[in-house]
């Protein structure tokens, strides 16, 4: 297992604003799927804009271990797939590192390939629930044995003749939905997945892009997705847009530092991902989209974010699936806003890379921001100015907590320290340098080794 050195960092108020163009890395969700679908297709898939973060590199390694050819040529990733049902038994344990998406989606693929495999992950991933995927995948014919609570490491015996499922996803989770669909790819007949609340639909979009027959029926706030099994997946070109969940951090940084104005080109604007942008506009943020276009089947645009004073608002629970990864950084902005922000219905935050509900509250409390957790709601009492800061934030192996805490420190009176920023590399390699560069020489290194 790779040993990652701990990287303590601190963030302090810069003397200059953030300006210029900031390029964010490729979308994490789309990058994982592009590698996986490429490995299941026949022919050579070409991926541009792939996120080269630790999480996605784990997926690339796993697909190689399962027999696909995965190579990088200059800026393009090439995947020569083996066709549905054509993956081979891996010779060793598949280590998915910190990535829940990699582990859950891969479980779906392995469930309908008739061989034995073992999957593990780092200490954070080994704590995360897997029953949400192994329960339906067992009904599909696969056998799993894991640790207490069904957690990783997990031994998997894939089904020889997988059954198509009709599955009602009990939690709003694109990972669970996708795992069932991926298993259904190698099952005869129609797999039907019902979700009561719509979650990100990159699997559905990309399956279609690779030639699968997928239909989607909208039902109230939810969707019924039907996939015809055993399609002939054809290799495709995939252009990965900038990750809106990564763009959230420089946007938030610009909204923390007076006078900032930044442009982030080529950000994915899938409506099931952009709840944060809606929320920030409701809080009064000046956030514009320019040059909106379609690229690789997903809407994309350039985001212009300009420093604005924010006001506290009530964020409704039904918005949670479209901004599930953005609550920690929203909470940071809420700390600076005028008035109280109540973020409702955040139960799923408890099972992310860390218990993000508690950890976000602890991050703010350590920096003298008044915060409460009320059931599944997070309530932040904004200071309407500059929060005190001065705290040390425990990041619990969670990249988004680390970036959120560093953004907080850009707008507090005293510097904010994080115990370990190394996990930022899972989703946003180069984050620290990018923020420092956008502040420019006159601003000094706002983010630096602690
Ligand atoms: C993801 C789905 C979400 C999200 C994660 C990526 C995906 O997880 O938090 O970062 O790519 O499908 P859940 O499905 O657990 O909500």
XYZ file of C-alpha atoms and ligand atoms in Angstrom:
466
model
C 0.000 0.000 0.000
C 1.259 3.457 -0.908
C 2.341 5.576 2.058
C 1.275 9.196 1.546
C 3.249 11.689 3.668
C 1.131 13.930 5.878
C 1.067 17.528 4.604
C 0.119 20.163 7.188
C -0.773 23.511 5.593
C -2.054 26.879 6.682
C -4.053 29.572 4.943
C -4.056 33.262 5.724
C -5.738 36.377 4.364
C -3.964 37.479 1.192
C -3.049 41.131 0.666
C -4.277 40.963 -2.957
C -7.460 39.544 -4.527
C -7.770 36.454 -6.741
C -7.728 37.386 -10.409
C -7.321 35.840 -13.853
C -8.197 32.500 -15.374
C -8.195 29.369 -13.245
C -8.413 25.970 -14.941
C -9.895 23.218 -12.810
C -9.186 19.523 -13.437
C -11.550 17.149 -15.214
C -14.762 15.924 -13.656
C -14.093 13.080 -11.233
C -17.409 11.278 -11.771
C -17.093 11.407 -15.552
C -13.406 10.390 -15.468
C -14.078 7.187 -13.496
C -16.938 6.276 -15.814
C -14.967 6.977 -18.994
C -12.244 4.520 -17.925
C -14.741 1.884 -16.819
C -17.004 2.094 -19.869
C -13.935 2.196 -22.130
C -12.759 -1.074 -20.550
C -16.175 -2.643 -21.205
C -16.405 -1.471 -24.813
C -14.930 -3.054 -27.902
C -12.257 -0.947 -29.599
C -10.148 1.988 -28.472
C -11.711 4.756 -26.382
C -9.991 8.166 -26.429
C -10.395 10.321 -23.343
C -9.299 13.947 -23.166
C -9.406 16.085 -20.036
C -9.277 13.070 -17.699
C -8.755 13.986 -14.052
C -5.326 12.663 -13.142
C -6.047 12.638 -9.420
C -5.306 9.704 -7.128
C -8.918 8.445 -7.139
C -9.137 8.173 -10.903
C -5.639 6.685 -11.212
C -6.879 3.889 -8.919
C -9.677 3.178 -11.381
C -7.182 3.180 -14.272
C -5.001 0.663 -12.390
C -8.009 -1.530 -11.569
C -9.158 -1.627 -15.205
C -5.622 -2.637 -16.221
C -5.615 -5.375 -13.578
C -8.877 -6.622 -15.115
C -7.324 -6.969 -18.545
C -8.037 -3.678 -20.324
C -5.182 -1.708 -21.866
C -5.058 1.766 -20.373
C -2.338 4.143 -21.538
C -1.594 7.833 -21.554
C -0.253 9.382 -24.751
C 0.541 13.071 -24.297
C -2.736 14.531 -23.030
C -4.955 11.701 -24.228
C -5.846 8.531 -22.361
C -6.453 5.488 -24.557
C -8.438 2.516 -23.300
C -8.657 -0.699 -25.304
C -11.646 -2.508 -23.877
C -12.469 -6.208 -23.665
C -16.211 -6.050 -24.300
C -18.986 -6.708 -21.792
C -18.296 -9.901 -19.844
C -14.744 -9.953 -21.190
C -12.780 -8.744 -18.168
C -10.424 -11.268 -16.559
C -9.748 -12.305 -12.979
C -7.257 -9.919 -11.367
C -4.066 -11.501 -10.049
C -4.002 -9.379 -6.905
C -6.154 -7.310 -4.562
C -7.745 -4.228 -6.173
C -6.881 -1.206 -4.041
C -9.309 1.656 -4.610
C -7.480 4.059 -2.286
C -9.751 6.831 -1.002
C -12.414 6.506 -3.690
C -15.981 5.498 -2.865
C -17.045 6.026 -6.471
C -14.334 3.674 -7.766
C -15.169 0.998 -5.183
C -18.955 1.152 -5.601
C -19.046 1.317 -9.392
C -16.433 -1.396 -9.737
C -18.485 -3.667 -7.435
C -21.268 -3.417 -10.014
C -18.932 -4.478 -12.824
C -17.367 -7.320 -10.821
C -20.801 -8.601 -9.728
C -21.617 -9.792 -13.245
C -18.186 -11.154 -14.212
C -17.815 -14.833 -13.133
C -14.511 -14.713 -11.249
C -13.078 -14.051 -7.821
C -11.690 -10.708 -6.749
C -10.834 -8.841 -3.582
C -11.213 -5.102 -3.165
C -9.763 -2.872 -0.467
C -9.093 0.799 0.158
C -7.477 3.223 2.585
C -8.638 3.688 6.188
C -11.321 6.197 5.126
C -12.776 3.937 2.418
C -12.614 0.883 4.696
C -14.953 2.723 7.089
C -17.580 3.507 4.439
C -20.795 1.525 3.940
C -20.802 -0.976 1.073
C -24.091 -2.799 1.839
C -25.897 -0.147 -0.150
C -24.333 -1.741 -3.246
C -23.715 -5.325 -2.144
C -27.386 -5.848 -1.136
C -28.795 -5.273 -4.642
C -25.787 -6.906 -6.317
C -26.353 -10.053 -4.216
C -29.918 -10.171 -5.556
C -28.340 -10.033 -9.009
C -26.452 -13.282 -8.240
C -23.049 -12.129 -6.930
C -21.597 -13.254 -3.580
C -19.770 -10.878 -1.269
C -18.018 -11.420 2.029
C -16.618 -8.472 3.851
C -15.771 -7.220 7.302
C -18.325 -6.381 9.949
C -21.051 -4.222 8.421
C -20.072 -5.534 4.965
C -17.157 -3.115 4.760
C -13.941 -3.410 2.733
C -11.852 -5.458 2.246
C -14.495 -7.346 0.338
C -14.205 -10.703 -1.435
C -16.415 -10.914 -4.519
C -17.570 -13.892 -6.533
C -19.239 -12.542 -9.627
C -22.386 -14.189 -10.975
C -22.033 -16.558 -13.929
C -25.565 -15.766 -15.077
C -26.417 -12.393 -13.600
C -30.108 -11.531 -13.262
C -31.490 -8.197 -14.400
C -32.852 -6.338 -11.388
C -35.773 -4.066 -10.729
C -34.387 -1.933 -7.947
C -35.760 0.971 -5.979
C -32.676 2.827 -4.635
C -33.380 3.513 -0.931
C -30.884 6.408 -0.592
C -30.257 9.238 -3.060
C -26.998 7.893 -4.509
C -25.655 7.963 -8.043
C -23.063 5.416 -7.000
C -25.704 2.856 -6.028
C -27.751 3.564 -9.141
C -24.643 3.196 -11.298
C -23.503 -0.041 -9.612
C -26.857 -1.677 -10.383
C -26.784 -0.429 -13.985
C -23.191 -1.611 -14.474
C -24.127 -5.077 -13.195
C -27.153 -5.035 -15.511
C -24.867 -4.496 -18.490
C -23.913 -8.180 -18.325
C -27.375 -9.522 -17.465
C -29.939 -10.524 -20.106
C -33.181 -8.497 -20.251
C -34.017 -5.094 -18.824
C -32.572 -3.688 -15.592
C -34.838 -1.064 -14.068
C -33.602 1.361 -11.399
C -35.985 3.752 -9.681
C -34.681 6.735 -7.743
C -37.025 8.891 -5.702
C -34.756 11.898 -6.021
C -32.800 12.465 -9.205
C -29.030 12.092 -8.768
C -26.208 12.828 -11.219
C -26.926 11.036 -14.504
C -23.427 10.689 -15.977
C -23.719 6.881 -16.139
C -26.942 7.068 -18.116
C -25.528 9.715 -20.493
C -22.271 7.890 -21.043
C -23.884 4.480 -21.495
C -25.912 5.977 -24.328
C -22.775 7.587 -25.725
C -21.158 4.120 -25.888
C -24.208 2.687 -27.683
C -26.341 1.158 -24.889
C -30.125 1.463 -24.910
C -31.118 3.477 -21.855
C -34.481 5.130 -21.296
C -35.319 7.570 -18.543
C -38.812 8.363 -17.327
C -39.216 11.361 -15.042
C -41.501 10.649 -12.096
C -42.088 13.616 -9.783
C -38.686 14.511 -8.322
C -37.332 11.078 -9.259
C -36.556 8.950 -12.295
C -37.035 5.436 -13.602
C -34.047 4.272 -15.627
C -34.264 1.205 -17.881
C -31.232 -0.432 -19.471
C -31.331 -3.240 -22.012
C -28.691 -5.768 -20.943
C -25.791 -7.191 -22.953
C -25.529 -4.353 -25.430
C -22.629 -4.105 -27.822
C -20.693 -1.205 -26.279
C -18.622 0.571 -28.918
C -15.477 2.527 -28.048
C -16.099 6.279 -28.072
C -14.365 9.612 -27.690
C -14.967 11.224 -24.310
C -14.254 14.880 -23.576
C -14.237 15.320 -19.801
C -15.480 18.775 -18.708
C -14.008 20.700 -15.770
C -15.391 19.436 -12.479
C -18.066 21.748 -11.006
C -17.317 20.246 -7.593
C -13.668 21.314 -7.934
C -14.629 24.697 -9.426
C -16.566 25.256 -6.192
C -13.292 25.877 -4.302
C -11.783 28.696 -6.395
C -15.275 30.203 -6.707
C -15.604 30.158 -2.931
C -12.075 31.576 -2.585
C -13.062 34.481 -4.864
C -16.153 35.057 -2.714
C -13.994 35.143 0.424
C -11.415 37.697 -0.721
C -12.689 41.244 -1.420
C -11.926 42.565 -4.910
C -11.543 39.112 -6.507
C -12.709 38.342 -10.026
C -11.873 35.031 -11.670
C -12.873 33.101 -14.784
C -13.019 29.301 -14.789
C -13.325 27.993 -18.344
C -15.002 24.774 -19.454
C -16.882 23.773 -16.301
C -19.509 21.023 -16.517
C -23.001 22.430 -15.969
C -25.125 19.280 -15.805
C -28.240 20.436 -13.915
C -27.918 17.534 -11.497
C -24.557 18.978 -10.374
C -25.113 22.709 -10.157
C -27.133 23.138 -6.954
C -24.286 25.155 -5.411
C -24.414 27.758 -8.174
C -28.182 28.201 -7.649
C -27.614 28.513 -3.908
C -24.801 31.051 -4.231
C -26.930 33.213 -6.509
C -29.723 33.102 -3.916
C -27.145 34.285 -1.369
C -26.421 37.253 -3.623
C -23.201 36.078 -5.316
C -22.241 37.520 -8.672
C -21.763 34.337 -10.639
C -22.205 34.332 -14.409
C -21.974 31.633 -17.045
C -20.560 32.669 -20.398
C -20.067 30.804 -23.645
C -22.430 27.960 -22.726
C -22.133 25.003 -25.104
C -22.473 21.202 -25.355
C -19.257 19.157 -25.220
C -19.210 15.360 -25.241
C -22.931 15.219 -24.431
C -22.697 17.429 -21.325
C -23.450 21.163 -21.005
C -20.312 23.200 -20.351
C -19.639 26.907 -19.779
C -17.121 29.451 -18.502
C -17.873 30.680 -14.991
C -17.140 34.229 -13.945
C -17.107 34.705 -10.170
C -16.834 38.174 -8.663
C -16.450 38.949 -4.952
C -19.792 39.929 -3.448
C -21.200 40.213 0.048
C -23.444 37.231 0.789
C -26.599 36.795 2.865
C -27.679 33.703 4.790
C -30.482 31.585 3.299
C -32.426 28.377 3.803
C -31.162 25.613 1.477
C -33.987 23.119 0.825
C -33.395 19.351 1.304
C -34.443 18.487 -2.247
C -31.423 20.384 -3.530
C -28.975 18.131 -1.677
C -28.352 15.527 -4.435
C -27.332 18.260 -6.889
C -24.713 19.728 -4.526
C -23.942 16.872 -2.166
C -20.168 17.378 -2.313
C -20.360 21.161 -1.932
C -21.780 21.579 1.586
C -18.462 21.945 3.423
C -17.383 24.851 1.235
C -20.880 26.359 1.275
C -20.703 26.259 5.078
C -17.443 28.232 4.867
C -19.127 30.936 2.779
C -22.113 30.906 5.135
C -19.675 31.756 7.958
C -18.920 35.061 6.225
C -22.470 35.804 5.110
C -24.881 38.218 6.782
C -27.379 36.173 8.803
C -28.021 32.493 9.288
C -27.808 29.750 6.659
C -29.709 26.541 7.283
C -28.728 23.604 5.076
C -31.397 20.940 5.325
C -31.476 17.195 4.796
C -27.750 16.343 4.907
C -27.963 12.736 6.155
C -25.814 11.436 3.283
C -22.964 13.739 4.337
C -22.316 11.400 7.243
C -21.045 8.623 4.922
C -18.654 10.524 2.680
C -14.843 10.385 2.847
C -15.416 11.452 6.469
C -18.538 12.175 8.519
C -18.719 15.523 6.739
C -21.645 16.830 8.752
C -19.768 16.585 12.066
C -16.398 17.441 10.531
C -17.717 20.593 8.823
C -19.310 21.748 12.064
C -16.052 21.024 13.927
C -14.038 22.946 11.301
C -16.171 26.064 11.821
C -16.367 25.733 15.606
C -12.551 25.470 15.789
C -12.457 28.837 14.019
C -14.959 30.585 16.319
C -17.927 30.440 13.940
C -21.283 29.701 15.625
C -22.589 26.461 14.164
C -25.180 23.837 15.088
C -26.126 20.394 13.847
C -29.860 19.884 14.286
C -30.800 16.328 13.213
C -29.679 16.224 9.572
C -29.488 20.009 9.227
C -26.411 22.193 9.465
C -26.976 25.726 10.733
C -24.272 28.350 10.371
C -24.613 31.770 11.993
C -22.777 34.114 9.646
C -20.536 36.791 11.080
C -21.407 39.257 8.319
C -17.704 40.072 8.187
C -14.405 38.429 8.935
C -14.602 35.338 11.152
C -11.913 34.993 13.802
C -10.188 31.823 12.531
C -6.971 30.724 14.227
C -8.052 27.080 14.499
C -6.455 23.773 13.560
C -8.806 21.721 11.381
C -8.798 17.935 11.380
C -9.384 16.786 7.833
C -10.022 13.055 8.487
C -8.483 11.948 5.135
C -11.089 14.077 3.334
C -9.943 16.205 0.376
C -12.991 18.456 0.415
C -12.634 19.280 4.088
C -8.995 20.166 3.538
C -9.801 22.524 0.632
C -12.774 24.031 2.492
C -10.632 24.804 5.542
C -7.967 26.442 3.375
C -10.617 28.584 1.663
C -11.895 29.587 5.112
C -8.399 30.764 6.058
C -8.348 33.120 3.057
C -11.078 35.146 4.758
C -10.410 34.934 8.507
C -8.645 37.327 10.858
C -6.116 34.685 11.976
C -4.617 31.904 9.847
C -6.397 28.546 9.624
C -4.274 25.394 9.765
C -5.130 21.928 8.448
C -3.540 18.790 9.859
C -3.150 17.094 6.471
C -3.750 18.435 2.974
C -2.262 15.433 1.141
C -5.693 14.050 0.242
C -6.390 17.079 -1.953
C -4.512 15.123 -4.635
C -7.386 12.629 -4.864
C -9.516 15.158 -6.759
C -7.613 18.430 -7.292
C -3.880 18.034 -7.855
C -2.233 21.471 -7.986
C -4.956 23.197 -5.928
C -2.553 25.009 -3.605
C -0.319 26.349 -6.395
C -3.364 27.385 -8.446
C -4.832 29.470 -5.632
C -1.467 31.044 -4.785
C -0.814 31.872 -8.458
C -4.208 33.499 -8.894
C -3.410 35.766 -5.940
C -0.169 36.771 -7.642
C 3.249 37.769 -6.342
C 2.039 40.804 -4.458
C -0.280 38.614 -2.352
C 2.475 36.314 -1.078
C 1.830 32.629 -0.491
C -1.566 32.671 1.185
C -1.484 28.861 1.370
C 1.760 27.481 2.720
C 3.338 24.662 4.678
C 2.399 24.927 8.350
C -20.607 10.308 -7.129
C -21.761 10.300 -6.412
C -21.890 10.945 -5.082
C -20.762 11.933 -4.811
C -19.427 11.389 -5.199
C -19.395 11.036 -6.672
C -20.578 9.607 -8.432
O -21.855 9.942 -4.093
O -20.755 12.287 -3.446
O -18.401 12.326 -4.944
O -19.625 9.801 -9.216
O -21.510 8.837 -8.703
P -23.196 9.157 -3.628
O -23.654 8.316 -4.743
O -22.733 8.317 -2.456
O -24.149 10.219 -3.230
